[in-house]
Short mmCIF file of C-alpha atoms in Angstrom, two decimals:
data_model
loop_
_atom_site.label_atom_id
_atom_site.label_comp_id
_atom_site.label_asym_id
_atom_site.label_seq_id
_atom_site.Cartn_x
_atom_site.Cartn_y
_atom_site.Cartn_z
CA MET R 1128 26.93 53.51 158.95
CA ALA R 1129 25.75 56.70 160.70
CA LYS R 1130 29.15 56.79 162.51
CA ARG R 1131 31.25 56.28 159.40
CA GLY R 1132 29.10 58.96 157.58
CA LEU R 1133 29.79 61.45 160.48
CA ILE R 1134 33.37 60.16 160.43
CA GLY R 1135 33.64 61.02 156.73
CA ILE R 1136 32.14 64.31 156.97
CA VAL R 1137 34.62 65.61 159.72
CA MET R 1138 37.76 64.27 157.93
CA THR R 1139 36.39 66.20 154.70
CA ILE R 1140 36.25 69.36 156.47
CA TRP R 1141 39.57 68.79 158.15
CA VAL R 1142 41.18 68.19 154.75
CA LEU R 1143 39.55 71.38 153.52
CA PHE R 1144 41.00 73.19 156.50
CA SER R 1145 44.42 71.81 156.59
CA MET R 1146 45.22 71.73 153.12
CA ILE R 1147 43.63 74.70 151.87
CA VAL R 1148 42.28 77.42 154.56
CA ILE R 1149 44.55 77.41 157.34
CA PRO R 1150 48.11 77.43 154.92
CA LEU R 1151 46.32 80.01 152.39
CA TYR R 1152 45.21 82.16 155.24
CA THR R 1153 48.64 82.05 157.00
CA LEU R 1154 50.16 83.11 153.33
CA SER R 1155 48.10 86.05 153.55
CA LEU R 1156 48.79 87.15 156.94
CA LEU R 1157 52.61 86.89 156.18
CA GLU R 1158 52.00 88.89 153.00
CA ARG R 1159 49.86 91.79 154.83
CA GLY R 1160 53.23 91.57 157.54
CA ILE R 1161 53.39 90.64 160.92
CA SER R 1162 54.76 92.53 163.65
CA TYR R 1163 58.24 91.17 165.08
CA GLY R 1164 60.40 92.92 167.51
CA GLY R 1165 58.38 96.20 166.95
CA GLN R 1166 59.24 95.89 163.27
CA LEU R 1167 56.70 95.00 160.38
CA VAL R 1168 58.00 92.08 158.58
CA LYS R 1169 56.21 91.04 155.33
CA ILE R 1170 57.13 87.81 154.02
CA SER R 1171 55.89 86.59 150.50
CA ILE R 1172 56.43 83.36 148.67
CA VAL R 1173 56.86 84.30 145.26
CA ARG R 1174 57.24 80.90 143.38
CA LEU R 1175 54.37 79.33 145.21
CA ASN R 1176 51.56 77.93 142.79
CA VAL R 1177 48.63 78.89 144.85
CA GLY R 1178 46.12 77.74 142.26
CA MET R 1179 47.88 74.18 142.22
CA ILE R 1180 47.67 74.10 145.96
CA THR R 1181 44.05 74.91 146.10
CA LEU R 1182 43.22 72.54 143.37
CA LEU R 1183 45.07 69.65 145.06
CA GLY R 1184 43.44 70.53 148.46
CA LEU R 1185 40.11 70.43 146.61
CA ILE R 1186 40.82 66.83 145.02
CA ALA R 1187 42.25 65.46 148.30
CA MET R 1188 38.86 66.72 149.80
CA MET R 1189 37.08 65.21 147.28
CA LEU R 1190 38.85 61.89 147.61
CA THR R 1191 38.28 61.69 151.21
CA ALA R 1192 34.54 62.25 150.87
CA PHE R 1193 34.27 59.51 148.31
CA SER R 1194 36.52 56.97 149.97
CA TYR R 1195 34.12 57.15 153.07
CA ALA R 1196 30.97 57.30 151.06
CA PHE R 1197 32.09 54.20 148.79
CA GLY R 1198 34.03 52.00 151.15
CA GLY R 1199 35.34 48.39 150.47
CA LYS R 1200 38.00 47.98 147.63
CA VAL R 1201 36.93 51.56 146.37
CA ASP R 1202 37.87 53.11 149.73
CA ALA R 1203 41.38 51.13 149.30
CA PHE R 1204 42.06 52.65 145.82
CA LEU R 1205 40.98 56.21 146.70
CA THR R 1206 43.28 56.10 149.89
CA PHE R 1207 46.24 55.43 147.83
CA ILE R 1208 45.10 58.05 145.25
CA LYS R 1209 44.79 60.50 148.07
CA TYR R 1210 48.33 60.11 149.27
CA MET R 1211 49.72 60.43 145.83
CA VAL R 1212 47.80 63.96 145.70
CA VAL R 1213 49.27 64.92 149.04
CA ALA R 1214 52.83 63.90 147.89
CA TYR R 1215 52.36 66.23 144.99
CA TYR R 1216 50.98 68.96 147.14
CA GLU R 1217 53.89 68.58 149.33
CA TRP R 1218 56.49 68.75 146.52
CA THR R 1219 54.54 71.86 145.12
CA TRP R 1220 55.08 73.76 148.60
CA ALA R 1221 59.04 72.62 148.39
CA GLN R 1222 59.42 73.96 145.10
CA GLY R 1223 57.40 77.42 146.32
CA ILE R 1224 59.60 78.21 148.97
CA LYS R 1225 62.69 78.43 146.76
CA GLU R 1226 61.94 82.14 146.49
CA LEU R 1227 60.79 84.05 149.36
CA VAL R 1228 60.85 88.00 149.51
CA ILE R 1229 61.16 89.23 153.19
CA ALA R 1230 60.74 92.95 153.54
CA VAL R 1231 61.55 94.94 156.71
CA ASN R 1232 61.81 98.64 157.05
CA GLY R 1233 62.06 99.24 153.41
CA HIS R 1234 64.91 96.65 153.15
CA THR R 1235 64.14 93.73 150.86
CA ILE R 1236 65.98 90.37 151.43
CA ASN R 1237 65.46 87.38 148.97
CA VAL R 1238 65.53 84.02 150.61
CA GLY R 1239 65.30 80.45 149.11
CA ILE R 1240 64.83 77.23 150.96
CA TYR R 1241 66.13 74.15 148.96
CA LEU R 1242 64.66 71.01 150.31
CA ASP R 1243 64.32 68.56 147.58
CA PRO R 1244 66.49 65.58 148.98
CA TRP R 1245 64.57 65.66 152.41
CA ILE R 1246 61.28 66.28 150.63
CA MET R 1247 61.64 63.16 148.62
CA LEU R 1248 62.35 61.34 151.85
CA VAL R 1249 59.28 62.72 153.36
CA ILE R 1250 57.23 61.84 150.18
CA ALA R 1251 58.61 58.42 150.09
CA GLY R 1252 57.59 57.83 153.65
CA SER R 1253 54.20 59.27 153.08
CA LEU R 1254 53.73 57.15 149.88
CA LEU R 1255 54.62 53.82 151.46
CA LEU R 1256 52.35 54.52 154.37
CA GLY R 1257 49.56 55.40 151.75
CA LEU R 1258 50.38 51.96 149.85
CA ILE R 1259 50.18 49.85 153.44
CA LYS R 1260 46.78 51.77 154.24
CA ALA R 1261 45.26 50.83 150.91
CA ILE R 1262 46.45 47.28 150.89
CA TYR R 1263 45.20 46.82 154.24
CA LYS R 1264 41.96 48.37 153.45
CA PHE R 1265 41.83 45.89 150.42
CA LEU R 1266 42.68 42.75 152.20
CA GLU R 1267 39.93 43.91 154.86
CA ALA R 1268 37.36 44.41 152.05
CA LYS R 1269 38.20 40.95 150.36
CA GLU R 1270 37.83 39.38 154.03
CA GLU R 1271 34.55 41.11 154.41
CA SER R 1272 33.01 40.11 151.13
CA GLU R 1273 34.76 36.47 151.38
CA SER R 1274 32.67 35.95 154.69
CA GLN R 1275 29.34 37.28 153.12
CA VAL R 1276 29.44 34.73 150.35
CA PHE R 1277 30.03 31.70 152.90
CA LYS R 1278 27.13 33.22 154.79
CA MET Y 525 49.44 34.95 154.31
CA LYS Y 526 52.23 36.40 151.94
CA MET Y 527 50.26 39.55 151.72
CA ARG Y 528 50.51 40.05 155.56
CA GLY Y 529 54.26 39.59 155.13
CA LEU Y 530 54.49 42.08 152.75
CA ILE Y 531 52.67 44.40 154.63
CA ARG Y 532 54.76 43.74 157.40
CA ALA Y 533 57.77 44.40 155.43
CA LEU Y 534 56.52 47.60 154.13
CA LYS Y 535 55.34 49.02 157.49
CA VAL Y 536 58.98 48.62 158.61
CA LEU Y 537 60.33 50.11 155.87
CA SER Y 538 57.98 53.09 156.41
CA TYR Y 539 59.13 53.22 159.96
CA ILE Y 540 62.73 53.48 159.05
CA ILE Y 541 62.07 56.14 156.65
CA TRP Y 542 60.12 58.12 159.01
CA ILE Y 543 62.84 57.96 161.54
CA LEU Y 544 65.53 58.80 159.30
CA VAL Y 545 63.43 61.88 157.92
CA THR Y 546 62.76 63.22 161.66
CA VAL Y 547 66.31 62.37 163.07
CA ILE Y 548 68.18 64.05 159.97
CA GLY Y 549 65.68 66.92 159.50
CA THR Y 550 66.36 67.60 163.32
CA VAL Y 551 69.88 67.66 163.26
CA VAL Y 552 70.17 69.81 159.82
CA PHE Y 553 67.75 72.29 161.04
CA TYR Y 554 69.48 72.58 164.35
CA ASN Y 555 72.90 72.71 162.77
CA ILE Y 556 71.85 75.47 160.32
CA THR Y 557 71.02 77.45 163.58
CA THR Y 558 74.44 77.08 164.99
CA ILE Y 559 76.40 78.69 161.93
CA GLN Y 560 77.61 82.15 162.85
CA THR Y 561 79.17 84.50 160.04
CA GLY Y 562 80.88 87.83 160.53
CA PHE Y 563 82.42 90.49 157.86
CA ASP Y 564 85.11 92.87 158.32
CA THR Y 565 85.72 95.35 155.60
CA THR Y 566 88.99 96.96 155.18
CA PRO Y 567 89.75 99.80 152.44
CA SER Y 568 93.00 99.42 150.33
CA GLY Y 569 93.32 101.93 147.67
CA ASP Y 570 90.76 101.18 144.84
CA LYS Y 571 89.82 97.79 146.49
CA VAL Y 572 88.35 96.65 149.44
CA ILE Y 573 89.24 93.45 151.30
CA ILE Y 574 86.55 91.76 153.17
CA THR Y 575 87.58 89.14 155.75
CA VAL Y 576 84.63 86.53 156.12
CA SER Y 577 84.65 84.60 159.44
CA VAL Y 578 82.53 81.53 159.86
CA SER Y 579 81.97 79.36 162.76
CA TYR Y 580 79.89 76.06 162.55
CA LYS Y 581 78.95 74.08 166.03
CA GLY Y 582 76.70 71.82 164.55
CA TYR Y 583 76.66 67.73 164.64
CA LEU Y 584 77.38 64.91 162.69
CA PHE Y 585 77.16 66.63 159.15
CA ASP Y 586 79.32 69.36 157.38
CA ILE Y 587 78.20 72.81 155.95
CA LYS Y 588 79.00 74.28 152.76
CA ILE Y 589 78.88 78.04 152.48
CA ASN Y 590 79.11 79.96 149.41
CA ILE Y 591 79.69 83.77 149.71
CA THR Y 592 79.53 86.07 146.78
CA PHE Y 593 79.80 89.95 146.48
CA THR Y 594 78.74 91.78 143.62
CA LEU Y 595 79.14 95.48 142.75
CA TYR Y 596 77.03 97.16 140.28
CA ASP Y 597 77.37 100.61 138.30
CA GLN Y 598 73.96 102.66 137.87
CA TYR Y 599 73.07 100.86 134.56
CA GLY Y 600 73.19 97.65 136.51
CA ASN Y 601 76.31 96.21 134.95
CA VAL Y 602 78.58 94.29 137.18
CA VAL Y 603 81.62 96.09 138.09
CA SER Y 604 83.47 93.75 140.34
CA LYS Y 605 82.43 90.48 141.68
CA ASN Y 606 84.29 87.91 143.87
CA GLY Y 607 83.25 84.93 146.51
CA SER Y 608 84.44 82.54 148.66
CA VAL Y 609 83.54 78.76 149.39
CA MET Y 610 84.44 77.30 152.51
CA ILE Y 611 83.34 73.67 153.87
CA LEU Y 612 83.24 73.21 157.78
CA HIS Y 613 83.27 70.26 160.01
CA PRO Y 614 81.10 70.40 163.01
CA GLY Y 615 83.09 72.51 165.54
CA ASP Y 616 85.16 74.48 162.83
CA ALA Y 617 85.95 78.02 162.71
CA LYS Y 618 87.49 79.64 159.13
CA THR Y 619 88.20 82.99 157.82
CA SER Y 620 88.55 83.82 154.09
CA THR Y 621 89.62 87.05 152.66
CA ILE Y 622 87.46 88.34 149.28
CA THR Y 623 88.99 91.37 147.45
CA LEU Y 624 86.65 93.58 145.40
CA ARG Y 625 87.79 96.29 143.08
CA VAL Y 626 85.82 99.50 143.70
CA THR Y 627 85.58 102.08 141.22
CA PRO Y 628 83.82 105.43 141.34
CA ASP Y 629 80.96 104.24 139.18
CA VAL Y 630 80.04 101.73 141.70
CA LYS Y 631 76.37 102.71 142.83
CA SER Y 632 75.04 99.55 144.28
CA GLY Y 633 76.23 96.19 145.65
CA GLU Y 634 74.55 92.76 146.43
CA LEU Y 635 75.50 89.95 149.11
CA ASN Y 636 74.60 86.16 148.18
CA VAL Y 637 75.16 83.65 150.68
CA TYR Y 638 74.19 80.25 149.92
CA LEU Y 639 74.52 77.58 152.96
CA VAL Y 640 73.96 74.01 152.44
CA GLN Y 641 73.95 70.98 154.82
CA LEU Y 642 75.98 68.24 153.50
CA VAL Y 643 74.77 64.88 154.41
CA PHE Y 644 76.96 61.95 153.04
CA GLY Y 645 78.47 64.32 150.73
CA TYR Y 646 75.02 65.34 149.25
CA GLU Y 647 73.52 68.59 149.41
CA PHE Y 648 70.69 67.94 151.51
CA ILE Y 649 68.84 71.38 152.67
CA GLY Y 650 70.27 74.66 151.60
CA PHE Y 651 69.39 78.24 152.17
CA ARG Y 652 69.88 81.08 149.92
CA ILE Y 653 70.05 84.72 151.15
CA LYS Y 654 70.43 87.74 148.53
CA GLU Y 655 70.42 91.30 150.07
CA PRO Y 656 71.40 94.60 148.81
CA ILE Y 657 74.78 96.13 150.82
CA GLU Y 658 75.40 99.67 151.23
CA THR Y 659 78.35 101.08 149.01
CA GLY Y 660 80.10 104.24 149.22
CA GLY Y 661 80.11 105.20 145.71
CA GLY Y 662 83.81 104.26 145.18
CA PRO Y 663 87.13 105.58 146.71
#
């Protein structure tokens, strides 16, 4: 039980860092500018909904914490919801990078990256994995509760 | 027992999707790096002829490249606009000429490049680059 709790805390912190802290810190670094070949290159992602990224990251973090806290069938349900939140998080990023502004030596270049069909495949794979994990956890919880009834 | 079978089927399906995403993604991003473009400008009276050369050394999939030049006056009105669309197969090299009318009121210009990887005929991953071009202010 204590081990599960510890893993839950570590995973929750990891979600916070991987979905909010690291991406948004990298974004602010790029906006302030990085030195490339002796030149200062500033990259800003104009269309990215930073508020939505933060919100989805926080929701995923809470879902991770709750899934470890409750366990059983609730864990299975929360796992799938978390995968859905992460899918929307990936979609938000894909929409954001459609408009980037790169500034080098006073010159501004507008760049857009269009990943829609590819990100849809990534999301489909991710949701399927989430569904499998959720079903697996549900079956495990069901078997456990049945064995407790027989005892 | 039925549920276990369903899990196995879903697992296989998710592996297939992951392999597809990884392989196609890797090939597509590599292909994008093999594209080379060159521009050669020749003035001719009140016109300028731009020769665009594109070479593509990627694998499996075709690319579509759409290049558009736009010239503006000091108020931001379009003075002249022309472009070219090319579809290249792996190993192809093509050239295209774009003619633009250059008048004395031309104050600025813009180059718009849209590069897209075609996977089974569908636009899969695309890149758009829009940058200002230097203009001489007309003939």
